[in-house]
Amino acid sequence: MNICVIGTGYVGLVTGTCFAEFGLHVTCVDNDREKIALLSRGISPIFEPGLEEMIKKNLREGRLIFTTEIDKAIENSLVIFIAVGTPSKKDGSVDMTYIDEVAKSIGENLNGYKVIATKSTVPVGTGERIRKVIQQYSKGKKVSFDIVSNPEFLREGSAIEDFMRPNRVVVGADSEQAIAIMKDLYRPLYLIETPFVITNVETAEMIKYASNAFLATKISFINEIANICERVGADVNVVAKGMGLDQRIGPKFLHAGPGYGGSCFPKDTLAIAKIAEKHGYRFEIVRAVMKVNQRQKELMVAKIKKAVGVLKGKTLGVLGLSFKPNTDDMREAPSITIIQALQREGAKIKAYDPQAMEAAKKIFKNIEYGRDAYEVAKGSDALIIVTEWNQFRNLDLKRLKNIMKTPIFLDLRNIYDPEKMKEMGFKYYGVGR
Ligand code: NAD
């Protein structure tokens, strides 16, 4: 089967490459010429473990091609995935420009029956919107098509594994033919007994927002518990463990830290609050979740100030810049708010991230980048772990203590043992313990 994926970002590139790995013929389309030129040479524009190797293999075996020619890609495909960005507008609502542009192109190039499957996270009602735009631009052509919502749940950093072994696949459609084609596409996942949720388009669209809003809620919840733990002398890591052993709660997403970031939770929580508002409902929980998340980042700055004292003239070492480990994605990373606030107070920042420094250079001014954790620690008044990359989990503490100006250690991801750190002679600060 020939399929195409329009939008070759984190989601589109992983989707297209993994479907090629399933044996389908996939055309990945993007209007960013530079990106397509790199990909055609087998170079991934993003860091995602295992992705570049899989791109190279499928290019070599002729199942994957990259192009800017959207018209031919649409003409040659039975299924067209839409995976373009859906960023927030200034008022928090979703910017539908890219979705509308793609729907227009699909309408203009429709040449036979197609399934149009949306992978992008889109407001409820977008399926209908896409249908209308396609109908408007395919005027006069006697061709039929079906609309499907197939939201994506992959996590950056483990995107391939998440695509290949998802917890579930959600397919929203009103046509039996489209559902049968989608099941055929995902046949390798059927074989490993992946649960499928087959529903209507609106429900599928809602499942994605409800899932992300719930996960963001879990994070803000444990962050508030952490803030209370700090005041009452409890340890949030142990509290989370004790909570998570209850199967009704579960252990995942109960890690206290500097607040959530990334390309999804901030924009999707904002979007679902806006969608609710548009339909006359105030989504109170999610509004609180967003407020708590903003405050959490500010509290981290206050924590650093309290530990270090006057920031003016101090040198602070920051470990980890990406919004989470195993990605180079800097979108809405907590490091941005934290570093910029520290700089405003006159602190000098030295930083290291295993993959995100190129992306970070486009965001920050006046940062000195180190080649590793030790170069950043050398001469620093404090060391701050902002993102828990594996290589920061087992640092040579003796060496760090010797090269730092003062042994102040702020562990915003709670990856070190407070007692051990104190024994080693550090002034240690975690979150909620
Ligand atoms: P991204 O910004 O990395 O990629 C979007 C791509 O679409 C870009 O390469 C851009 O050049 C391309 N594009 C825009 N308009 C185009 C057009 N008219 N024709 C061809 N290409 C076009 O975005 P992303 O992170 O991959 O997210 C895509 C969607 O998937 C969003 O709706 C997002 O919410 C959702 N999503 C993202 C993740 C994630 O972890 N990143 C997970 C699940 C869902």
CSV table of C-alpha atoms and ligand atoms in Angstrom, one decimal:
chain,number,residue,atom,x,y,z
A,1,MET,CA,0.0,0.0,0.0
A,2,ASN,CA,1.2,3.5,-0.8
A,3,ILE,CA,0.8,6.1,1.9
A,4,CYS,CA,2.1,9.6,2.5
A,5,VAL,CA,2.7,11.6,5.6
A,6,ILE,CA,2.5,15.4,5.3
A,7,GLY,CA,4.7,17.2,7.8
A,8,THR,CA,8.0,15.6,8.6
A,9,GLY,CA,8.6,16.8,12.2
A,10,TYR,CA,8.9,14.7,15.3
A,11,VAL,CA,5.6,12.9,14.7
A,12,GLY,CA,5.5,12.8,10.9
A,13,LEU,CA,9.0,11.5,10.6
A,14,VAL,CA,8.7,8.8,13.2
A,15,THR,CA,5.3,7.8,11.8
A,16,GLY,CA,6.5,7.6,8.2
A,17,THR,CA,9.7,5.8,9.0
A,18,CYS,CA,7.9,3.2,11.2
A,19,PHE,CA,5.2,2.5,8.6
A,20,ALA,CA,8.0,2.0,6.1
A,21,GLU,CA,9.6,-0.4,8.6
A,22,PHE,CA,6.2,-2.3,8.6
A,23,GLY,CA,6.7,-2.8,4.9
A,24,LEU,CA,4.5,0.0,3.4
A,25,HIS,CA,5.7,2.4,0.7
A,26,VAL,CA,5.8,5.8,2.4
A,27,THR,CA,6.3,9.3,1.0
A,28,CYS,CA,7.2,11.9,3.6
A,29,VAL,CA,6.4,15.4,2.6
A,30,ASP,CA,7.5,18.7,4.0
A,31,ASN,CA,7.6,22.2,2.8
A,32,ASP,CA,11.0,22.8,4.5
A,33,ARG,CA,13.4,22.2,1.7
A,34,GLU,CA,16.5,22.0,4.0
A,35,LYS,CA,14.8,19.3,6.1
A,36,ILE,CA,13.9,17.2,3.0
A,37,ALA,CA,17.4,17.6,1.5
A,38,LEU,CA,19.0,16.3,4.7
A,39,LEU,CA,16.5,13.4,5.0
A,40,SER,CA,17.0,12.4,1.4
A,41,ARG,CA,20.6,11.8,2.3
A,42,GLY,CA,19.6,9.8,5.3
A,43,ILE,CA,20.4,12.5,7.9
A,44,SER,CA,17.8,13.1,10.6
A,45,PRO,CA,17.2,16.8,11.4
A,46,ILE,CA,16.2,15.8,14.9
A,47,PHE,CA,17.8,13.6,17.6
A,48,GLU,CA,15.6,10.6,18.4
A,49,PRO,CA,17.3,7.4,19.5
A,50,GLY,CA,17.3,4.8,16.7
A,51,LEU,CA,15.6,7.0,14.1
A,52,GLU,CA,18.4,7.8,11.8
A,53,GLU,CA,19.4,4.2,11.4
A,54,MET,CA,15.9,3.3,10.6
A,55,ILE,CA,15.6,6.1,8.0
A,56,LYS,CA,18.8,5.0,6.3
A,57,LYS,CA,17.7,1.4,6.2
A,58,ASN,CA,14.3,2.1,4.7
A,59,LEU,CA,15.7,4.6,2.2
A,60,ARG,CA,18.2,2.0,1.1
A,61,GLU,CA,15.4,-0.6,0.7
A,62,GLY,CA,13.3,1.8,-1.4
A,63,ARG,CA,10.3,1.9,0.9
A,64,LEU,CA,10.8,5.5,2.1
A,65,ILE,CA,11.1,8.7,0.1
A,66,PHE,CA,11.3,12.3,1.1
A,67,THR,CA,9.9,15.1,-1.1
A,68,THR,CA,8.5,18.7,-1.2
A,69,GLU,CA,6.1,17.8,-4.0
A,70,ILE,CA,2.9,17.4,-2.1
A,71,ASP,CA,0.7,17.0,-5.3
A,72,LYS,CA,2.4,13.8,-6.5
A,73,ALA,CA,2.5,12.4,-3.0
A,74,ILE,CA,-1.2,12.9,-2.6
A,75,GLU,CA,-2.0,11.5,-6.1
A,76,ASN,CA,0.0,8.3,-5.4
A,77,SER,CA,-1.3,7.5,-2.0
A,78,LEU,CA,-4.4,5.7,-0.7
A,79,VAL,CA,-3.9,7.0,2.9
A,80,ILE,CA,-2.7,10.5,3.6
A,81,PHE,CA,-1.6,11.3,7.1
A,82,ILE,CA,-1.6,14.9,8.3
A,83,ALA,CA,1.2,15.5,10.8
A,84,VAL,CA,1.8,19.2,10.6
A,85,GLY,CA,2.2,21.4,13.7
A,86,THR,CA,-0.8,22.9,15.6
A,87,PRO,CA,0.9,25.6,17.7
A,88,SER,CA,-0.9,27.9,20.1
A,89,LYS,CA,-2.0,31.3,19.0
A,90,LYS,CA,-1.5,34.3,21.3
A,91,ASP,CA,-4.9,33.8,22.9
A,92,GLY,CA,-4.2,30.1,23.6
A,93,SER,CA,-6.5,28.7,20.9
A,94,VAL,CA,-5.0,26.4,18.2
A,95,ASP,CA,-3.4,27.9,15.1
A,96,MET,CA,-5.1,25.9,12.3
A,97,THR,CA,-3.1,27.5,9.4
A,98,TYR,CA,-1.0,24.5,8.6
A,99,ILE,CA,-3.9,22.0,8.8
A,100,ASP,CA,-6.0,24.2,6.5
A,101,GLU,CA,-3.1,24.6,4.0
A,102,VAL,CA,-2.7,20.8,3.8
A,103,ALA,CA,-6.5,20.2,3.5
A,104,LYS,CA,-6.5,22.7,0.6
A,105,SER,CA,-3.7,20.8,-1.1
A,106,ILE,CA,-5.5,17.5,-0.6
A,107,GLY,CA,-8.7,18.9,-2.2
A,108,GLU,CA,-6.8,20.3,-5.2
A,109,ASN,CA,-5.0,17.0,-5.8
A,110,LEU,CA,-7.7,14.5,-5.1
A,111,ASN,CA,-7.7,11.9,-7.9
A,112,GLY,CA,-9.6,8.9,-6.5
A,113,TYR,CA,-10.8,7.5,-3.2
A,114,LYS,CA,-8.5,8.4,-0.2
A,115,VAL,CA,-8.4,8.1,3.5
A,116,ILE,CA,-7.4,11.3,5.2
A,117,ALA,CA,-6.0,10.5,8.7
A,118,THR,CA,-5.1,13.3,11.1
A,119,LYS,CA,-2.2,12.5,13.4
A,120,SER,CA,-1.7,16.1,14.5
A,121,THR,CA,-3.4,17.1,17.8
A,122,VAL,CA,-6.4,19.1,16.7
A,123,PRO,CA,-9.5,20.6,18.4
A,124,VAL,CA,-12.7,18.6,18.4
A,125,GLY,CA,-14.5,19.4,15.1
A,126,THR,CA,-11.3,19.5,13.0
A,127,GLY,CA,-12.3,16.4,11.1
A,128,GLU,CA,-15.4,18.2,9.8
A,129,ARG,CA,-13.4,21.3,9.1
A,130,ILE,CA,-10.9,19.3,7.0
A,131,ARG,CA,-13.8,17.6,5.1
A,132,LYS,CA,-15.3,21.0,4.2
A,133,VAL,CA,-12.0,22.5,3.0
A,134,ILE,CA,-11.3,19.4,0.9
A,135,GLN,CA,-14.8,19.6,-0.6
A,136,GLN,CA,-14.4,23.3,-1.3
A,137,TYR,CA,-11.1,22.7,-3.2
A,138,SER,CA,-12.0,19.5,-5.0
A,139,LYS,CA,-15.1,21.1,-6.6
A,140,GLY,CA,-16.2,19.4,-9.8
A,141,LYS,CA,-14.2,16.2,-9.2
A,142,LYS,CA,-16.3,13.1,-8.7
A,143,VAL,CA,-14.1,11.5,-6.1
A,144,SER,CA,-14.9,10.3,-2.6
A,145,PHE,CA,-12.8,10.4,0.6
A,146,ASP,CA,-13.1,9.5,4.3
A,147,ILE,CA,-11.9,11.4,7.3
A,148,VAL,CA,-10.2,9.6,10.1
A,149,SER,CA,-8.8,10.9,13.4
A,150,ASN,CA,-5.7,8.8,14.5
A,151,PRO,CA,-4.1,10.8,17.3
A,152,GLU,CA,-0.5,10.1,18.2
A,153,PHE,CA,0.7,9.3,21.7
A,154,LEU,CA,4.4,8.8,21.1
A,155,ARG,CA,6.9,10.3,23.6
A,156,GLU,CA,10.0,12.1,22.3
A,157,GLY,CA,13.0,10.1,23.4
A,158,SER,CA,11.3,6.8,23.1
A,159,ALA,CA,9.2,7.5,20.0
A,160,ILE,CA,10.1,4.5,17.9
A,161,GLU,CA,9.4,2.0,20.8
A,162,ASP,CA,6.1,3.9,21.5
A,163,PHE,CA,5.1,3.7,17.8
A,164,MET,CA,6.1,0.0,17.5
A,165,ARG,CA,4.6,-1.1,20.8
A,166,PRO,CA,1.9,1.5,21.8
A,167,ASN,CA,-0.4,1.1,24.8
A,168,ARG,CA,-3.3,1.6,22.3
A,169,VAL,CA,-4.2,2.8,18.8
A,170,VAL,CA,-7.2,5.2,18.5
A,171,VAL,CA,-9.1,5.3,15.3
A,172,GLY,CA,-12.0,7.7,14.9
A,173,ALA,CA,-14.0,7.3,11.7
A,174,ASP,CA,-17.6,7.1,10.4
A,175,SER,CA,-16.9,4.8,7.5
A,176,GLU,CA,-16.4,1.0,7.6
A,177,GLN,CA,-14.1,1.1,4.6
A,178,ALA,CA,-11.8,3.6,6.2
A,179,ILE,CA,-11.7,1.6,9.5
A,180,ALA,CA,-10.8,-1.5,7.5
A,181,ILE,CA,-7.9,0.3,5.7
A,182,MET,CA,-6.6,1.7,9.0
A,183,LYS,CA,-6.7,-1.8,10.6
A,184,ASP,CA,-4.8,-3.1,7.6
A,185,LEU,CA,-2.1,-0.4,8.0
A,186,TYR,CA,-1.7,-1.3,11.6
A,187,ARG,CA,-1.8,-5.0,11.0
A,188,PRO,CA,1.7,-5.6,12.6
A,189,LEU,CA,0.3,-4.1,15.9
A,190,TYR,CA,-2.8,-6.3,15.7
A,191,LEU,CA,-0.5,-9.3,15.7
A,192,ILE,CA,1.1,-8.2,19.0
A,193,GLU,CA,-2.4,-7.7,20.4
A,194,THR,CA,-2.3,-3.9,20.8
A,195,PRO,CA,-5.7,-2.7,22.0
A,196,PHE,CA,-7.6,-0.7,19.4
A,197,VAL,CA,-10.2,2.0,20.3
A,198,ILE,CA,-12.5,2.4,17.3
A,199,THR,CA,-14.8,5.3,17.7
A,200,ASN,CA,-16.2,8.4,15.9
A,201,VAL,CA,-13.9,11.3,14.8
A,202,GLU,CA,-14.9,13.7,17.6
A,203,THR,CA,-14.4,11.1,20.4
A,204,ALA,CA,-10.9,10.2,19.0
A,205,GLU,CA,-10.0,13.9,18.9
A,206,MET,CA,-11.1,14.3,22.5
A,207,ILE,CA,-9.2,11.2,23.7
A,208,LYS,CA,-5.9,12.9,22.8
A,209,TYR,CA,-6.6,16.2,24.7
A,210,ALA,CA,-8.1,14.3,27.7
A,211,SER,CA,-5.0,12.1,27.9
A,212,ASN,CA,-2.5,15.0,27.8
A,213,ALA,CA,-4.6,17.1,30.2
A,214,PHE,CA,-4.7,14.2,32.6
A,215,LEU,CA,-0.9,13.5,32.4
A,216,ALA,CA,-0.2,17.2,33.0
A,217,THR,CA,-2.6,17.1,36.0
A,218,LYS,CA,-0.6,14.2,37.5
A,219,ILE,CA,2.6,16.3,37.1
A,220,SER,CA,1.2,19.4,38.7
A,221,PHE,CA,-0.4,17.4,41.4
A,222,ILE,CA,2.8,15.8,42.5
A,223,ASN,CA,4.6,19.1,42.2
A,224,GLU,CA,2.1,20.6,44.7
A,225,ILE,CA,2.5,17.6,47.0
A,226,ALA,CA,6.3,18.2,46.8
A,227,ASN,CA,5.9,21.8,47.8
A,228,ILE,CA,3.9,20.8,50.8
A,229,CYS,CA,6.4,18.0,51.6
A,230,GLU,CA,9.2,20.6,51.8
A,231,ARG,CA,7.2,22.6,54.4
A,232,VAL,CA,6.3,19.6,56.6
A,233,GLY,CA,9.5,17.6,56.4
A,234,ALA,CA,8.3,14.7,54.2
A,235,ASP,CA,10.1,13.2,51.2
A,236,VAL,CA,8.1,13.4,48.0
A,237,ASN,CA,9.9,10.5,46.3
A,238,VAL,CA,8.8,8.2,49.0
A,239,VAL,CA,5.3,9.7,49.1
A,240,ALA,CA,5.1,9.1,45.3
A,241,LYS,CA,6.3,5.5,45.7
A,242,GLY,CA,3.7,4.9,48.4
A,243,MET,CA,1.0,6.4,46.2
A,244,GLY,CA,2.0,4.7,43.0
A,245,LEU,CA,1.9,1.2,44.5
A,246,ASP,CA,-1.9,1.7,44.6
A,247,GLN,CA,-3.0,0.3,41.3
A,248,ARG,CA,-5.7,2.9,41.0
A,249,ILE,CA,-3.0,5.6,41.0
A,250,GLY,CA,0.0,4.0,39.3
A,251,PRO,CA,3.6,5.0,39.6
A,252,LYS,CA,4.1,6.9,36.3
A,253,PHE,CA,4.2,10.7,36.0
A,254,LEU,CA,4.6,11.1,39.7
A,255,HIS,CA,8.1,12.6,39.6
A,256,ALA,CA,8.3,16.0,41.3
A,257,GLY,CA,10.4,18.5,39.4
A,258,PRO,CA,10.6,21.9,37.7
A,259,GLY,CA,7.3,21.6,35.9
A,260,TYR,CA,6.3,20.1,32.6
A,261,GLY,CA,7.5,21.5,29.2
A,262,GLY,CA,7.7,20.3,25.7
A,263,SER,CA,5.8,20.7,22.5
A,264,CYS,CA,2.6,19.1,23.8
A,265,PHE,CA,1.5,19.5,27.4
A,266,PRO,CA,1.7,23.3,27.5
A,267,LYS,CA,-0.1,23.9,24.3
A,268,ASP,CA,-2.6,21.0,24.7
A,269,THR,CA,-3.7,22.1,28.2
A,270,LEU,CA,-4.2,25.6,26.9
A,271,ALA,CA,-6.1,24.3,23.9
A,272,ILE,CA,-8.5,22.1,25.8
A,273,ALA,CA,-9.2,25.0,28.2
A,274,LYS,CA,-10.0,27.2,25.2
A,275,ILE,CA,-12.1,24.6,23.5
A,276,ALA,CA,-14.1,24.1,26.7
A,277,GLU,CA,-14.5,27.9,27.0
A,278,LYS,CA,-15.7,28.2,23.4
A,279,HIS,CA,-18.4,25.7,24.2
A,280,GLY,CA,-19.5,27.6,27.4
A,281,TYR,CA,-17.6,25.6,30.0
A,282,ARG,CA,-14.8,26.5,32.4
A,283,PHE,CA,-12.3,23.6,32.7
A,284,GLU,CA,-11.3,24.5,36.2
A,285,ILE,CA,-8.9,21.6,36.9
A,286,VAL,CA,-6.8,22.2,33.8
A,287,ARG,CA,-6.7,25.9,34.5
A,288,ALA,CA,-5.2,25.2,37.9
A,289,VAL,CA,-2.8,22.7,36.4
A,290,MET,CA,-1.4,25.4,34.1
A,291,LYS,CA,-1.1,27.9,36.9
A,292,VAL,CA,0.7,25.4,39.2
A,293,ASN,CA,3.1,24.6,36.3
A,294,GLN,CA,4.0,28.2,35.8
A,295,ARG,CA,4.5,28.7,39.6
A,296,GLN,CA,6.6,25.6,39.8
A,297,LYS,CA,9.2,27.1,37.4
A,298,GLU,CA,9.2,30.3,39.4
A,299,LEU,CA,9.6,28.4,42.7
A,300,MET,CA,12.7,26.7,41.2
A,301,VAL,CA,14.2,30.1,40.6
A,302,ALA,CA,13.4,31.1,44.2
A,303,LYS,CA,14.9,27.8,45.4
A,304,ILE,CA,18.2,28.6,43.6
A,305,LYS,CA,18.2,32.2,45.0
A,306,LYS,CA,17.7,30.9,48.5
A,307,ALA,CA,20.6,28.4,48.1
A,308,VAL,CA,23.0,30.7,46.4
A,309,GLY,CA,22.2,34.1,47.9
A,310,VAL,CA,22.7,37.2,45.8
A,311,LEU,CA,22.8,36.0,42.2
A,312,LYS,CA,24.6,39.1,40.7
A,313,GLY,CA,28.1,38.1,39.7
A,314,LYS,CA,27.6,34.4,40.6
A,315,THR,CA,28.4,31.6,38.1
A,316,LEU,CA,25.8,28.9,37.9
A,317,GLY,CA,26.4,25.6,36.1
A,318,VAL,CA,23.3,24.1,34.4
A,319,LEU,CA,23.1,20.4,33.4
A,320,GLY,CA,20.4,19.6,30.9
A,321,LEU,CA,18.6,22.0,28.7
A,322,SER,CA,16.1,20.0,26.6
A,323,PHE,CA,12.6,19.7,28.0
A,324,LYS,CA,13.3,16.0,28.8
A,325,PRO,CA,16.2,13.5,28.3
A,326,ASN,CA,16.9,11.8,25.0
A,327,THR,CA,15.6,14.6,22.8
A,328,ASP,CA,17.1,17.8,21.4
A,329,ASP,CA,13.6,19.5,21.6
A,330,MET,CA,13.8,22.8,23.5
A,331,ARG,CA,10.1,23.8,23.0
A,332,GLU,CA,8.8,25.2,26.3
A,333,ALA,CA,11.7,23.6,28.2
A,334,PRO,CA,11.7,24.6,31.9
A,335,SER,CA,15.4,25.5,31.4
A,336,ILE,CA,14.3,28.5,29.4
A,337,THR,CA,12.2,30.2,32.1
A,338,ILE,CA,14.7,29.3,34.8
A,339,ILE,CA,17.9,30.4,33.0
A,340,GLN,CA,16.4,33.6,31.7
A,341,ALA,CA,15.2,34.5,35.2
A,342,LEU,CA,18.6,33.8,36.7
A,343,GLN,CA,20.3,35.9,34.0
A,344,ARG,CA,17.9,38.8,34.7
A,345,GLU,CA,19.2,38.7,38.3
A,346,GLY,CA,22.8,39.0,37.1
A,347,ALA,CA,24.0,35.4,37.2
A,348,LYS,CA,26.4,34.1,34.7
A,349,ILE,CA,25.3,30.8,33.2
A,350,LYS,CA,27.5,27.9,32.1
A,351,ALA,CA,25.6,25.0,30.6
A,352,TYR,CA,25.9,21.5,29.0
A,353,ASP,CA,23.3,19.3,27.3
A,354,PRO,CA,24.2,16.1,25.5
A,355,GLN,CA,22.0,16.9,22.4
A,356,ALA,CA,20.2,20.2,22.7
A,357,MET,CA,23.0,22.8,22.7
A,358,GLU,CA,22.6,23.7,19.0
A,359,ALA,CA,18.9,24.3,19.5
A,360,ALA,CA,19.6,26.1,22.8
A,361,LYS,CA,22.0,28.5,21.0
A,362,LYS,CA,19.0,29.9,19.1
A,363,ILE,CA,17.2,30.7,22.3
A,364,PHE,CA,19.7,31.9,24.9
A,365,LYS,CA,22.1,34.8,24.8
A,366,ASN,CA,25.3,35.0,26.8
A,367,ILE,CA,25.6,31.4,27.9
A,368,GLU,CA,29.0,29.7,28.0
A,369,TYR,CA,28.6,26.1,26.8
A,370,GLY,CA,30.8,23.3,28.3
A,371,ARG,CA,31.9,20.1,26.7
A,372,ASP,CA,30.7,18.0,29.6
A,373,ALA,CA,29.3,18.3,33.2
A,374,TYR,CA,32.8,18.8,34.7
A,375,GLU,CA,33.7,21.7,32.4
A,376,VAL,CA,30.4,23.4,33.5
A,377,ALA,CA,31.0,22.6,37.2
A,378,LYS,CA,34.6,24.0,37.2
A,379,GLY,CA,34.6,27.3,39.2
A,380,SER,CA,30.8,27.4,39.5
A,381,ASP,CA,29.1,28.8,42.6
A,382,ALA,CA,26.4,26.1,42.2
A,383,LEU,CA,25.5,23.2,40.0
A,384,ILE,CA,21.8,22.8,38.9
A,385,ILE,CA,20.4,19.6,37.3
A,386,VAL,CA,17.5,20.7,35.2
A,387,THR,CA,17.1,17.7,32.9
A,388,GLU,CA,17.8,14.2,34.1
A,389,TRP,CA,19.9,12.8,31.2
A,390,ASN,CA,21.3,9.3,32.2
A,391,GLN,CA,24.9,10.6,32.1
A,392,PHE,CA,24.1,13.0,35.0
A,393,ARG,CA,22.9,10.2,37.2
A,394,ASN,CA,26.3,8.9,38.2
A,395,LEU,CA,28.6,11.9,38.2
A,396,ASP,CA,32.0,11.7,39.9
A,397,LEU,CA,30.9,13.6,43.0
A,398,LYS,CA,34.4,13.9,44.6
A,399,ARG,CA,35.8,15.4,41.4
A,400,LEU,CA,32.8,17.8,41.2
A,401,LYS,CA,33.3,19.0,44.7
A,402,ASN,CA,37.0,19.6,44.1
A,403,ILE,CA,36.4,21.7,41.0
A,404,MET,CA,33.4,23.8,42.1
A,405,LYS,CA,33.9,27.1,43.8
A,406,THR,CA,31.2,26.3,46.3
A,407,PRO,CA,29.6,22.8,46.7
A,408,ILE,CA,26.0,23.9,46.2
A,409,PHE,CA,24.0,21.2,44.4
A,410,LEU,CA,20.5,21.8,43.2
A,411,ASP,CA,18.9,18.6,42.0
A,412,LEU,CA,15.7,19.7,40.3
A,413,ARG,CA,14.9,16.1,39.3
A,414,ASN,CA,15.6,14.3,42.6
A,415,ILE,CA,18.1,11.9,41.1
A,416,TYR,CA,20.6,11.9,44.0
A,417,ASP,CA,20.3,10.7,47.5
A,418,PRO,CA,20.1,13.7,49.9
A,419,GLU,CA,21.9,11.9,52.7
A,420,LYS,CA,24.8,10.8,50.6
A,421,MET,CA,25.2,14.2,49.1
A,422,LYS,CA,25.4,15.8,52.6
A,423,GLU,CA,27.9,13.2,53.6
A,424,MET,CA,30.0,14.1,50.6
A,425,GLY,CA,30.0,17.7,51.8
A,426,PHE,CA,27.5,19.2,49.4
A,427,LYS,CA,24.8,21.7,50.3
A,428,TYR,CA,22.1,19.7,48.6
A,429,TYR,CA,18.6,20.9,47.6
A,430,GLY,CA,16.1,18.6,45.9
A,431,VAL,CA,12.4,19.2,45.2
A,432,GLY,CA,10.0,18.2,47.9
A,433,ARG,CA,12.5,16.4,50.2
B,1,NAD,P1,7.0,19.8,14.2
B,1,NAD,O1,6.9,21.2,14.3
B,1,NAD,O2,8.2,19.1,14.7
B,1,NAD,O3,6.7,19.3,12.7
B,1,NAD,C1,5.7,19.8,11.8
B,1,NAD,C2,6.3,19.8,10.4
B,1,NAD,O4,5.2,20.1,9.5
B,1,NAD,C3,7.4,20.7,10.1
B,1,NAD,O5,8.5,20.0,9.6
B,1,NAD,C4,6.9,21.7,9.1
B,1,NAD,O6,7.8,22.2,8.2
B,1,NAD,C5,5.8,20.8,8.4
B,1,NAD,N1,4.8,21.6,7.7
B,1,NAD,C6,4.1,22.7,8.1
B,1,NAD,N2,3.2,23.0,7.2
B,1,NAD,C7,3.4,22.2,6.1
B,1,NAD,C8,2.7,22.1,4.8
B,1,NAD,N3,1.8,22.9,4.4
B,1,NAD,N4,3.2,21.1,4.0
B,1,NAD,C9,4.2,20.3,4.4
B,1,NAD,N5,4.8,20.3,5.6
B,1,NAD,C10,4.4,21.3,6.4
B,1,NAD,O7,5.7,19.2,15.0
B,1,NAD,P2,5.6,17.8,15.8
B,1,NAD,O8,6.2,17.9,17.1
B,1,NAD,O9,5.9,16.7,14.9
B,1,NAD,O10,4.0,17.8,16.0
B,1,NAD,C11,3.1,17.6,14.9
B,1,NAD,C12,1.7,17.4,15.5
B,1,NAD,O11,1.7,16.2,16.3
B,1,NAD,C13,1.2,18.5,16.5
B,1,NAD,O12,-0.2,18.7,16.3
B,1,NAD,C14,1.5,17.9,17.9
B,1,NAD,O13,0.7,18.4,18.8
B,1,NAD,C15,1.2,16.5,17.6
B,1,NAD,N6,2.0,15.6,18.5
B,1,NAD,C16,3.3,15.8,18.8
B,1,NAD,C17,4.0,14.9,19.6
B,1,NAD,C18,5.4,15.2,20.0
B,1,NAD,O14,5.9,14.5,20.9
B,1,NAD,N7,6.1,16.1,19.3
B,1,NAD,C19,3.3,13.8,20.2
B,1,NAD,C20,2.0,13.6,19.8
B,1,NAD,C21,1.4,14.4,19.0
